[in-house]
Short mmCIF file of C-alpha atoms in Angstrom, two decimals:
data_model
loop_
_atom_site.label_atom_id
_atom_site.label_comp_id
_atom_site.label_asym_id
_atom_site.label_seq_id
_atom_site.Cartn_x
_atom_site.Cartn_y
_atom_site.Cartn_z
CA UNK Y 106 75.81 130.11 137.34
CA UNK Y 107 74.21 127.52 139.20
CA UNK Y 108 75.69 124.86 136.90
CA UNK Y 109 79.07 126.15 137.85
CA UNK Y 110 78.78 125.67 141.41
CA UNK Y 111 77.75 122.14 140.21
CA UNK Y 112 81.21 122.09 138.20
CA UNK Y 113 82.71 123.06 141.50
CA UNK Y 114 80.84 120.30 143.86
CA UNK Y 115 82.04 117.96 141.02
CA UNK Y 116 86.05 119.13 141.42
CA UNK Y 117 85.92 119.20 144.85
CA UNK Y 118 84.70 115.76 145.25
CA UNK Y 119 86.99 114.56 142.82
CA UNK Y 120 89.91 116.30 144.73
CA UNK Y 121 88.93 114.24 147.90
CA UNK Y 122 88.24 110.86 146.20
CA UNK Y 123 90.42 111.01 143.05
CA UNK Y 124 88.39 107.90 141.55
CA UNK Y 125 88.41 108.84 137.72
CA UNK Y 126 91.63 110.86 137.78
CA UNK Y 127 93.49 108.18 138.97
CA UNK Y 128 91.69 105.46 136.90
CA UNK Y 129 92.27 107.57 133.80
CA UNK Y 130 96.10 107.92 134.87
CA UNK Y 131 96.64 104.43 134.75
CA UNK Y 132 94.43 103.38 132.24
CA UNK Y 133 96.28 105.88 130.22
CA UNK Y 134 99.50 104.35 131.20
CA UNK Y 135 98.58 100.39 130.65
CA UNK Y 136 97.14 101.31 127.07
CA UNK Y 137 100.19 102.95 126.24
CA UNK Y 138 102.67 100.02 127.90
CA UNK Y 139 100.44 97.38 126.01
CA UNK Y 140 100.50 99.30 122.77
CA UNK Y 141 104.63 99.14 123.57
CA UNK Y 142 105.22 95.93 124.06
CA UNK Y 143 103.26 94.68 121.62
CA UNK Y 144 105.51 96.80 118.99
CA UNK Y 145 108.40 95.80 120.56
CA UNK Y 146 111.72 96.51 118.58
CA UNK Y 147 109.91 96.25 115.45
CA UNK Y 148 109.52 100.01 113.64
CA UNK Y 149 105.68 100.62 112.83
CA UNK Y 150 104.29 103.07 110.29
CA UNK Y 151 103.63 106.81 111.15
CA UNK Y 152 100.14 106.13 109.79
CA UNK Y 153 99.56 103.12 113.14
CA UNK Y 154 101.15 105.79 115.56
CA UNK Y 155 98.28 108.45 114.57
CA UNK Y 156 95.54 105.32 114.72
CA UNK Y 157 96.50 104.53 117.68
CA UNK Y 158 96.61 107.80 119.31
CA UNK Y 159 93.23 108.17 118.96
CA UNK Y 160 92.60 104.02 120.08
CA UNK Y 161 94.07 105.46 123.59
CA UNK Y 162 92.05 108.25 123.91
CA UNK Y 163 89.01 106.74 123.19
CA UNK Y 164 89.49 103.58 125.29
CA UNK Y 165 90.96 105.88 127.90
CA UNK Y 166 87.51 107.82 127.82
CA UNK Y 167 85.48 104.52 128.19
CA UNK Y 168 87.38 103.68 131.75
CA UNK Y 169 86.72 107.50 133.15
CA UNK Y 170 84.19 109.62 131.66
CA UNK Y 171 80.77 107.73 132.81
CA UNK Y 172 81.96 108.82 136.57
CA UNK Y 173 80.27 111.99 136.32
CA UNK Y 174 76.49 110.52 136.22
CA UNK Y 175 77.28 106.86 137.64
CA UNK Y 176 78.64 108.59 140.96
CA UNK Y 177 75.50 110.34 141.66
CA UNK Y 178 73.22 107.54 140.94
CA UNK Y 179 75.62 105.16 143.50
CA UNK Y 180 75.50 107.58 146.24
CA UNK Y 181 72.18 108.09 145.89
CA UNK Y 182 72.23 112.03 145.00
CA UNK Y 183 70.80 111.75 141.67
CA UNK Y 184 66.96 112.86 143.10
CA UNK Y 185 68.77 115.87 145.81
CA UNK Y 186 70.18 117.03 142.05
CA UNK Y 187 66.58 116.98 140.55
CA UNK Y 188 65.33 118.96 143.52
CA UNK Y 189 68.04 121.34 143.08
CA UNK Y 190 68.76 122.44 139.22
CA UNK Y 191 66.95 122.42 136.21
CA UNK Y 192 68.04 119.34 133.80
CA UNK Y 193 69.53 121.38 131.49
CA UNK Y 194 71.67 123.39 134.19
CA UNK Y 195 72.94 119.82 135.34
CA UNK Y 196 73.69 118.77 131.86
CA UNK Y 197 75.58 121.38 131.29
CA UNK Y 198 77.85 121.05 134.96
CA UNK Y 199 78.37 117.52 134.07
CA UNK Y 200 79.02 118.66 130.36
CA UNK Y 201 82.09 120.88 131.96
CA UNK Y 202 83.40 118.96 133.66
CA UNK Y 203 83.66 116.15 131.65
CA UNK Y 204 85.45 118.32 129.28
CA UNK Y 205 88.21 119.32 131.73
CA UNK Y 206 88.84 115.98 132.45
CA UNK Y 207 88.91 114.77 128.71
CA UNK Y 208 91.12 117.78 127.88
CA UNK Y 209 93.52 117.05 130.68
CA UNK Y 210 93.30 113.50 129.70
CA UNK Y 211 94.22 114.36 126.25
CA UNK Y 212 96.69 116.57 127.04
CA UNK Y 213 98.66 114.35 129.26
CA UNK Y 214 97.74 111.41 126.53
CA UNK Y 215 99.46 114.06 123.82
CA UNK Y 216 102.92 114.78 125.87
CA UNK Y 217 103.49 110.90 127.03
CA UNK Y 218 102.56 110.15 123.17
CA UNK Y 219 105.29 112.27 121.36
CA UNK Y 220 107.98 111.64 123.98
CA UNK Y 221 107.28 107.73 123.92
CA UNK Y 222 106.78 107.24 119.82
CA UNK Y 223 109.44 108.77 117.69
CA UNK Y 224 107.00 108.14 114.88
CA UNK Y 225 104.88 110.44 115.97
CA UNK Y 226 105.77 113.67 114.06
CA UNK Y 227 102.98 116.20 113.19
CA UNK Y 228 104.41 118.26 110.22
CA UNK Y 229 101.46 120.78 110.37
CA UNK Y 230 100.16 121.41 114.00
CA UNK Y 231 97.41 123.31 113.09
CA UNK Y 232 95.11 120.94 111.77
CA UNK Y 233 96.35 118.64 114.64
CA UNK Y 234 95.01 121.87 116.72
CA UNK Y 235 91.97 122.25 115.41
CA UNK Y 236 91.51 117.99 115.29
CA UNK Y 237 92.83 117.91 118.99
CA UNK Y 238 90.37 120.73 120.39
CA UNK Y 239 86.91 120.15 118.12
CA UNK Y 240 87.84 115.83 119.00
CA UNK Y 241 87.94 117.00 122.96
CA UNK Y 242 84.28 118.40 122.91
CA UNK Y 243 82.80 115.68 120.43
CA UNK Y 244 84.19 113.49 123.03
CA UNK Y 245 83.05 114.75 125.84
CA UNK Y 246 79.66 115.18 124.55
CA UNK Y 247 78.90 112.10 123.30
CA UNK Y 248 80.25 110.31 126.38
CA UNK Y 249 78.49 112.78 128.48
CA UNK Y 250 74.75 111.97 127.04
CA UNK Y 251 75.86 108.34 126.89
CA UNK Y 252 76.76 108.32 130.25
CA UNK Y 253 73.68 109.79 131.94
CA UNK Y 254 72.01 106.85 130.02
CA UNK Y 255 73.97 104.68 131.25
CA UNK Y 256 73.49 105.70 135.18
CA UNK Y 257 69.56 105.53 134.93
CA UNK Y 258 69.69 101.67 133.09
CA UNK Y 259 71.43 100.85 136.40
CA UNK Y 260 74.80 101.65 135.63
CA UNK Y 261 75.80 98.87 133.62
CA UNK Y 262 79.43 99.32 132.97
CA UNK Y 263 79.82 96.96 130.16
CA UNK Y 264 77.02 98.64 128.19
CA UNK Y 265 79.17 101.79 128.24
CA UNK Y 266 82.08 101.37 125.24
CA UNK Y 267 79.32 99.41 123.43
CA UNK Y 268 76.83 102.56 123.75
CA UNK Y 269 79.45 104.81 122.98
CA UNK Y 270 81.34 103.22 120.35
CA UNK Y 271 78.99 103.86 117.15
CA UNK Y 272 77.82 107.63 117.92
CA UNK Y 273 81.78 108.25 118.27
CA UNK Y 274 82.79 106.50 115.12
CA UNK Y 275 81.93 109.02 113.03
CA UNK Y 276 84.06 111.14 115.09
CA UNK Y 277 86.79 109.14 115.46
CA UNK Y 278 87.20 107.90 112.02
CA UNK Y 279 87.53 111.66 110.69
CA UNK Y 280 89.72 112.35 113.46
CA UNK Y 281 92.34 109.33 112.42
CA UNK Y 282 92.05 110.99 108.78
CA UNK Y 283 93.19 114.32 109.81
CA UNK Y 284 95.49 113.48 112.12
CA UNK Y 285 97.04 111.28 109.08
CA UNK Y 286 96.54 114.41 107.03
CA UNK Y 287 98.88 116.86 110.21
CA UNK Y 288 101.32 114.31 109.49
CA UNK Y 289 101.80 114.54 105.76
CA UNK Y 290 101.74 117.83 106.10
CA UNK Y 291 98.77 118.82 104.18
CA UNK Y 292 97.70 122.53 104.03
CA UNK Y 293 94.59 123.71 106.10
CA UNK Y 294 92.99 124.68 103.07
CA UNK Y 295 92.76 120.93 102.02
CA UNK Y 296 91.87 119.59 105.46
CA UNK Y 297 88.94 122.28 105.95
CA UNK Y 298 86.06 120.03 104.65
CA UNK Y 299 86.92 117.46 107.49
CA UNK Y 300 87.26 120.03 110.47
CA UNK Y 301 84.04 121.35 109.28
CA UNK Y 302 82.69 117.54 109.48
CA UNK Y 303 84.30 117.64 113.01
CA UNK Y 304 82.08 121.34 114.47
CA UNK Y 305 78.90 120.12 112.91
CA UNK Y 306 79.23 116.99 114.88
CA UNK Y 307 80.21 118.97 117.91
CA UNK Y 308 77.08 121.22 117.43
CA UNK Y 309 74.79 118.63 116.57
CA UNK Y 310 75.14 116.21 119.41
CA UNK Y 311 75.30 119.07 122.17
CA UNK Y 312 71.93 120.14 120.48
CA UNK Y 313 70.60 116.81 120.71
CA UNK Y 314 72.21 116.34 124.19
CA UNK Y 315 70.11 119.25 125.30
CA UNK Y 316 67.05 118.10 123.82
CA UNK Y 317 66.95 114.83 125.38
CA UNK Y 318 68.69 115.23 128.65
CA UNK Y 319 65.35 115.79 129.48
CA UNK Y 320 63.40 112.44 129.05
CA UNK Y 321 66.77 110.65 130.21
CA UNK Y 322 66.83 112.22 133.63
CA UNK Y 323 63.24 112.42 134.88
CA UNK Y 324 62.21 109.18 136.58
CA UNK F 172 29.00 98.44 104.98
CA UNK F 173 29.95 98.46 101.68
CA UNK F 174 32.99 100.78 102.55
CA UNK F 175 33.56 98.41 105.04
CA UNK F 176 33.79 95.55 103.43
CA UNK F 177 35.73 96.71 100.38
CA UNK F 178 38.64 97.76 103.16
CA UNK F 179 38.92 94.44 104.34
CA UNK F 180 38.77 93.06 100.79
CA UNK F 181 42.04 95.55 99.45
CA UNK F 182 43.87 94.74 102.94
CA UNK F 183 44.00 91.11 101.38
CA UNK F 184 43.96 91.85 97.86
CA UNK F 185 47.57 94.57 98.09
CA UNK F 186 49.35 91.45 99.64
CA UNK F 187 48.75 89.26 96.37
CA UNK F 188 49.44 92.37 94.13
CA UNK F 189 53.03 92.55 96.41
CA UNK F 190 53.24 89.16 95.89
CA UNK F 191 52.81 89.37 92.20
CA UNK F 192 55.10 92.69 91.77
CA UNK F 193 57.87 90.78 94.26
CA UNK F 194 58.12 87.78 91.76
CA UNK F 195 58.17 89.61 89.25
CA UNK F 196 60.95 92.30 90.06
CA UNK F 197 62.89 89.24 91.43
CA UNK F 198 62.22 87.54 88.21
CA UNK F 199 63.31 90.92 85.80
CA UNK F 200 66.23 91.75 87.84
CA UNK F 201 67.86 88.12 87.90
CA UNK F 202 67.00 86.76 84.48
CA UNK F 203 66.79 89.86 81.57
CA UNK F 204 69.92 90.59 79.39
CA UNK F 205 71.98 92.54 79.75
CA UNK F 206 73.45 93.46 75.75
CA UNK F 207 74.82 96.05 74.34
CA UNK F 208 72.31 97.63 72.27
CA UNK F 209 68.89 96.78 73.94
CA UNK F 210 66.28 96.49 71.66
CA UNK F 211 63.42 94.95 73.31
CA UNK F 212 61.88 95.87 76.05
CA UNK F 213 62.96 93.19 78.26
CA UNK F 214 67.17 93.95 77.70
CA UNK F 215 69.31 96.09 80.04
CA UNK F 216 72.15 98.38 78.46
CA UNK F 217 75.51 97.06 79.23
CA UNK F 218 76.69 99.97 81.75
CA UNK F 219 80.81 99.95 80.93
CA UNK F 220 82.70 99.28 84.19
CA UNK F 221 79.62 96.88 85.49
CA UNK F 222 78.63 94.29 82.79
CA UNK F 223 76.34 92.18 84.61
CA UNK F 224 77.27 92.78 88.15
CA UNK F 225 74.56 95.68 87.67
CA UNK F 226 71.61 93.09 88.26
CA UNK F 227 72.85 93.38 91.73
CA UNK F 228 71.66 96.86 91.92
CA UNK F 229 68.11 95.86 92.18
CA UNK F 230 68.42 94.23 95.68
CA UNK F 231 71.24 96.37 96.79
CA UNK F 232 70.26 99.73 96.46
CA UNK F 233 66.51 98.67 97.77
CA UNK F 234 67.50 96.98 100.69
CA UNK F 235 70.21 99.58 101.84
CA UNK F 236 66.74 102.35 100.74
CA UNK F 237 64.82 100.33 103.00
CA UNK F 238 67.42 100.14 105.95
CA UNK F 239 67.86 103.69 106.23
CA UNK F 240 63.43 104.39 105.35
CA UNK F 241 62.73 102.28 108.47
CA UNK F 242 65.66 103.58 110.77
CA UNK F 243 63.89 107.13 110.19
CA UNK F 244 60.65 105.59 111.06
CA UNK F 245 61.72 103.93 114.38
CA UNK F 246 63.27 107.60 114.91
CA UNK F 247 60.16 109.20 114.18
CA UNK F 248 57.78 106.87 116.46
CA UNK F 249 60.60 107.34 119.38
CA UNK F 250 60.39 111.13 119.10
CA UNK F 251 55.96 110.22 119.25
CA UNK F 252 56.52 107.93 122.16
CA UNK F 253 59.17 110.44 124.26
CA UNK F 254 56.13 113.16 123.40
CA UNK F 255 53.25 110.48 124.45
CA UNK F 256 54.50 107.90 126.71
CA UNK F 257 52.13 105.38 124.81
CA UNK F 258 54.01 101.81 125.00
CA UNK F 259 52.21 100.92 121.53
CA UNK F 260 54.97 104.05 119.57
CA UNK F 261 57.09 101.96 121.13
CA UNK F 262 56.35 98.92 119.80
CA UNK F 263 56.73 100.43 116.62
CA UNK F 264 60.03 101.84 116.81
CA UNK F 265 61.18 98.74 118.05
CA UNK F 266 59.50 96.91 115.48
CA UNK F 267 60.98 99.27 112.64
CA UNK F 268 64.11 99.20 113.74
CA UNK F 269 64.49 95.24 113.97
CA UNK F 270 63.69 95.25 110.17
CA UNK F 271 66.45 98.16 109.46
CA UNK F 272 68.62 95.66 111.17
CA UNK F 273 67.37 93.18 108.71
CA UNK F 274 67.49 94.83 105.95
CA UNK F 275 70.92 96.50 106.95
CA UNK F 276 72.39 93.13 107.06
CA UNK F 277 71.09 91.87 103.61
CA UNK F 278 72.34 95.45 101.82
CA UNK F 279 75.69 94.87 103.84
CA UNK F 280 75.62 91.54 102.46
CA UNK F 281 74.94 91.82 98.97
CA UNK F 282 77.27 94.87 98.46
CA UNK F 283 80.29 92.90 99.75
CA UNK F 284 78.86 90.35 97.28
CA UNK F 285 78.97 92.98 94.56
CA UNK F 286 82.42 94.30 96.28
CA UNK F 287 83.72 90.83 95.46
CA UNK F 288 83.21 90.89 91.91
CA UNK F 289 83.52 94.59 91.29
CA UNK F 290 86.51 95.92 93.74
CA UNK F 291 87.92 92.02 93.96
CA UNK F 292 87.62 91.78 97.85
CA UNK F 293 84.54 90.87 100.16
CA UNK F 294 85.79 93.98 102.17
CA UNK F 295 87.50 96.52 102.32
CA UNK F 296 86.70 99.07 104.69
CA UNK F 297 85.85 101.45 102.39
CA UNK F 298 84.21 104.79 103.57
CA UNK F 299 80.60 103.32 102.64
CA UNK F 300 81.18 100.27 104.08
CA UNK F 301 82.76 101.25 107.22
CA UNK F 302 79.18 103.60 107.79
CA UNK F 303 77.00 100.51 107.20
CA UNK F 304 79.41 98.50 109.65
CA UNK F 305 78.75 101.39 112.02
CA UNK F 306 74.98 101.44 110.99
CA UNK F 307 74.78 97.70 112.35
CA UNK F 308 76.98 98.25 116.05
CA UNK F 309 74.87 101.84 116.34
CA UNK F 310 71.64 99.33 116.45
CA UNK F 311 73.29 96.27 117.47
CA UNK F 312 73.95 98.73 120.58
CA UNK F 313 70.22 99.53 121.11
CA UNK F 314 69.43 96.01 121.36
CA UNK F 315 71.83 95.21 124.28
CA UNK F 316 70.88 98.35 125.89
CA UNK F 317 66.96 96.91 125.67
CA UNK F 318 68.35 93.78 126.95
CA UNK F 319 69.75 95.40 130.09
CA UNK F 320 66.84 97.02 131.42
CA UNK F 321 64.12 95.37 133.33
CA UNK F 322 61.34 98.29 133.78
CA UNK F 323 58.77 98.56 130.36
CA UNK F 324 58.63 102.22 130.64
CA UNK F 325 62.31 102.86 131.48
CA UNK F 326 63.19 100.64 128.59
CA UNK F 327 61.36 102.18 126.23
CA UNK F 328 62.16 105.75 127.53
CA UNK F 329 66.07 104.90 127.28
CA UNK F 330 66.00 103.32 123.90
CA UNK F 331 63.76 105.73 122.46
CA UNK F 332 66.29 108.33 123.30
CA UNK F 333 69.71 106.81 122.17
CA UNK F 334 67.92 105.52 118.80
CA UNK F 335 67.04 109.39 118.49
CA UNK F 336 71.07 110.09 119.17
CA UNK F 337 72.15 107.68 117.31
CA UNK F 338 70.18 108.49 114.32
CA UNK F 339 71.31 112.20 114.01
CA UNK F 340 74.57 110.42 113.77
CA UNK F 341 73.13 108.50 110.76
CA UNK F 342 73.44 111.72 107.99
CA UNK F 343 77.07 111.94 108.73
CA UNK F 344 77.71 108.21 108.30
CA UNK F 345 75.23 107.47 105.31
CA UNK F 346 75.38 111.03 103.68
CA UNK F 347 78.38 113.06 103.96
CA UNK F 348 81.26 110.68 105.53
CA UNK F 349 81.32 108.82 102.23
CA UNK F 350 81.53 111.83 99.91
CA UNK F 351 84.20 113.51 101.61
CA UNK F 352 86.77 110.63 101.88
CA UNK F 353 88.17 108.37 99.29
CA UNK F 354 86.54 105.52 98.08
CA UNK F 355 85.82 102.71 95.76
CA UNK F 356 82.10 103.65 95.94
CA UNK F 357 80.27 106.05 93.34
CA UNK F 358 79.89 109.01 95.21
CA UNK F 359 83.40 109.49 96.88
CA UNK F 360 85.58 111.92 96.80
CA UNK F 361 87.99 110.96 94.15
CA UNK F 362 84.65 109.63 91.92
CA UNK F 363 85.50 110.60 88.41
CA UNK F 364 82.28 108.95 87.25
CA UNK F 365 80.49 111.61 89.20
CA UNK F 366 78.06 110.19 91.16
CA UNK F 367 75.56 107.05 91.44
CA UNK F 368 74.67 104.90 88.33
CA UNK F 369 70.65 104.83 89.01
CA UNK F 370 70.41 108.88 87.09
CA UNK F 371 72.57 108.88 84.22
CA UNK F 372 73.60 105.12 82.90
CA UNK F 373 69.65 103.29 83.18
CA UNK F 374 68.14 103.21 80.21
CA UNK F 375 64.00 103.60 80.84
CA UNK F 376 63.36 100.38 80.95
CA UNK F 377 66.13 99.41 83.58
CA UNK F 378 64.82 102.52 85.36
CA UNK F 379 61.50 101.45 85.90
CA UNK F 380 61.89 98.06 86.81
CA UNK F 381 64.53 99.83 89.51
CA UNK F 382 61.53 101.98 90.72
CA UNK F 383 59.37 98.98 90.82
CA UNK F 384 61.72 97.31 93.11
CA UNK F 385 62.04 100.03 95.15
CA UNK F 386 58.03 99.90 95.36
CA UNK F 387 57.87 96.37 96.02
CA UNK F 388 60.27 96.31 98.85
CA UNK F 389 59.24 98.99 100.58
CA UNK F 390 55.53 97.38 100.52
CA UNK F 391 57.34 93.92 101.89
CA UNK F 392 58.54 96.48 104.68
CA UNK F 393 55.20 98.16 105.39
CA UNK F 394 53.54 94.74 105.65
CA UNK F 395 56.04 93.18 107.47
CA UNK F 396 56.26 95.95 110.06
CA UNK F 397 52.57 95.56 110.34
CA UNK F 398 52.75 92.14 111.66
CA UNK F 399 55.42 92.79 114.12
CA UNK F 400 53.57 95.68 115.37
CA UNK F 401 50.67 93.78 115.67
CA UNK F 402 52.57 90.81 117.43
CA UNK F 403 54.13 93.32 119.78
CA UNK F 404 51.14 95.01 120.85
CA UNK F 405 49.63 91.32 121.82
CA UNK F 406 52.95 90.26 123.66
CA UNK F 407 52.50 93.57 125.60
CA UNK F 408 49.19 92.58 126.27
CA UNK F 409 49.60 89.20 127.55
CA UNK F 410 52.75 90.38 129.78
CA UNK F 411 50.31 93.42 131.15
#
């Protein structure tokens, strides 16, 4: 409950400052513009388009996600929020709504992405389903854990994608496969192995994530 | 006394015997035959598909063993130092993990030697070597992060907990990632071989001098992660 009405606190002062949504908004729009121009007339594989979906999420991620934690250690609220909650019960309000925000992300990421690339043609949506939703929460986990870390080594911004990059790869790299897999067409059957990779992932980092939110948030 | 002295005369004596087993697992693995029938002792069966690319098993496979043996170490001694708070676990991690790094770098190495003359390219990315790429940014990462941070304690604190997230990421890069997609590697997906060389294509011989290697690098790890440790724990004391 309690980490709900920490969801809530998070919304509102989102509402009234709009930092990361807008900063996702147009990060999400240069990535795309960049990835346009730089194709240009020329007509790219369908294989790229599904690469490079994911190369905009992920990037898109990087510029947003670390808000949640960074924002509390800049205005100084990070030791109120120790007073207040258990670690876990913050974890898991950060945890939520990080996972709105990559969702929304994603979904706005999705519509721009089949409008924009005619490429782009997922032959069997449900694996691009299950890829899109079990992807979401991987993200947002990862990037969650990584980003608390981040906001007690002083917020170093750079350090962020570099942190992040390797625990995602896994992630991402089955991700690309699959979504290469929607687009073929390939039965569910066939692409079970890899959604399976994709929910242990999802299981074992928020179990870790729990573990050691922990010894990252005490001082 | 006795017992004593005897421990201080086998701490000098296993570094001759590594010494001894190094050269000479250096020496079998470069310079034995490999023929088709092997008759002596000192020959190596021709494994079809390999010919004598195989010597490069020897260094590969141990190194890559090694990598991933003291990666679960410097996991293991962050997990004692988050539990402890003693900055001498950390020192250890630290210490194991700089080897992994090592080591990761020579297996990476040799196998896109091997890659070369097996697969005809240096690289390329397939599944196992895209996982030991990511093996080498996951603790290339760790590094910076130590850079970043001024405070001992926080340092160690931080590190020791994304080298624990990072390596429950390491069984889906090093174990199952590589089996499930397809690959030039034995062990993929679409491996009709089924599986590595090491259990079914050694003859004994070949086999043992494998096992030896194994043995002799993982006692060049032990000792060399005994120096560093012991380096580290003076460093800490001077700074202190």
């Amino acid at each position: 409950m309690v980490s709900y009405f920490l969801f809530k606190k998070d919304i509102h002062s989102e509402i009234r400052s709009r930092y990361a949504v807008n900063s996702l908004a147009m990060f999400i729009i240069v990535t795309i513009s960049v990835i346009m121009f730089s194709i240009g007339a020329e007509e790219i594989s369908d294989y790229l388009t599904g690469g490079l979906y994911w190369v905009v999420v992920f990037f898109t991620g990087m510029s947003g996600l670390s808000r949640a934690f960074v924002s509390e250690e800049e205005r100084g609220t990070s030791l109120t929020l120790q007073l207040v909650a258990k670690p876990s019960t913050i974890l898991s309000g950060k945890l939520l709504f990080n996972l709105v925000l990559t969702f929304c992300m994603n979904v706005v990421i999705t519509i721009l992405y089949s409008i924009l690339f005619s490429s782009f043609v997922l032959k069997s949506l449900s694996i691009f389903l299950f890829a899109f939703f079990l992807g979401t929460i991987g993200i947002a986990i990862s990037s969650t854990i990584i980003a608390a870390i981040i906001s007690k080594a002083g917020s170093k911004g750079t350090l962020y994608p570099v942190l992040s990059f390797p625990i995602l790869l896994p992630l991402i790299l089955i991700l690309i496969n699959l979504t290469k897999s929607s687009m073929d067409g390939v039965s569910f059957n066939e692409a079970f192995v890899e959604i399976a990779f994709l929910f242990s992932y999802d299981v074992v980092m928020t179990a870790a994530s729990f573990l050691l939110f922990d010894f990252i948030w005490k001082d | 006394m006795p017992i004593k002295s005897f421990s201080k005369l086998w701490s000098s004596i296993w570094k001759y015997f590594l010494f001894i087993l190094m050269s000479f697992v250096i020496f079998a693995g470069i310079s034995f035959p490999i023929v088709d029938v092997p008759k002596n002792w000192y020959e190596f069966p021709n494994i079809p598909g390999l010919g004598e690319n195989a010597k490069i098993i020897f260094f590969h496979v141990s190194t890559a063993w090694i990598s991933v043996i003291a990666f679960l170490m410097s996991t293991i001694f962050s997990i004692k130092f988050l539990r402890k708070k003693d900055l001498d676990d950390d020192v250890k991690a630290v210490t194991s993990a700089e080897l992994g790094l090592v080591f990761c770098i020579l297996a990476t190495v040799t196998g896109a030697v091997w890659a070369k003359f097996a697969w005809g390219e240096f690289w390329s990315w397939d599944p196992r070597q895209s996982s030991i790429f990511a093996l080498l940014l996951i603790y290339g990462a760790l590094f910076a992060l130590r850079s970043a941070i001024e405070n001992d304690e926080k340092r160690a604190q931080l590190s020791s907990v994304y080298s624990i997230i990072a390596f429950v990421t390491v069984p889906f890069f090093v174990f199952i990632m590589p089996r499930i997609m397809k690959g030039l590697h034995p062990g993929s997906a679409d491996d009709s071989t089924s599986g590595p060389v090491v259990n079914f294509k050694m003859n004994s011989n070949m086999y043992l001098i494998f096992m030896l290697t194994l043995v002799a690098f993982t006692l060049l790890y032990i000792w060399l992660w005994q120096l560093g440790v012991k380096s580290g724990k003076l460093k800490n004391k001077v700074l202190l």
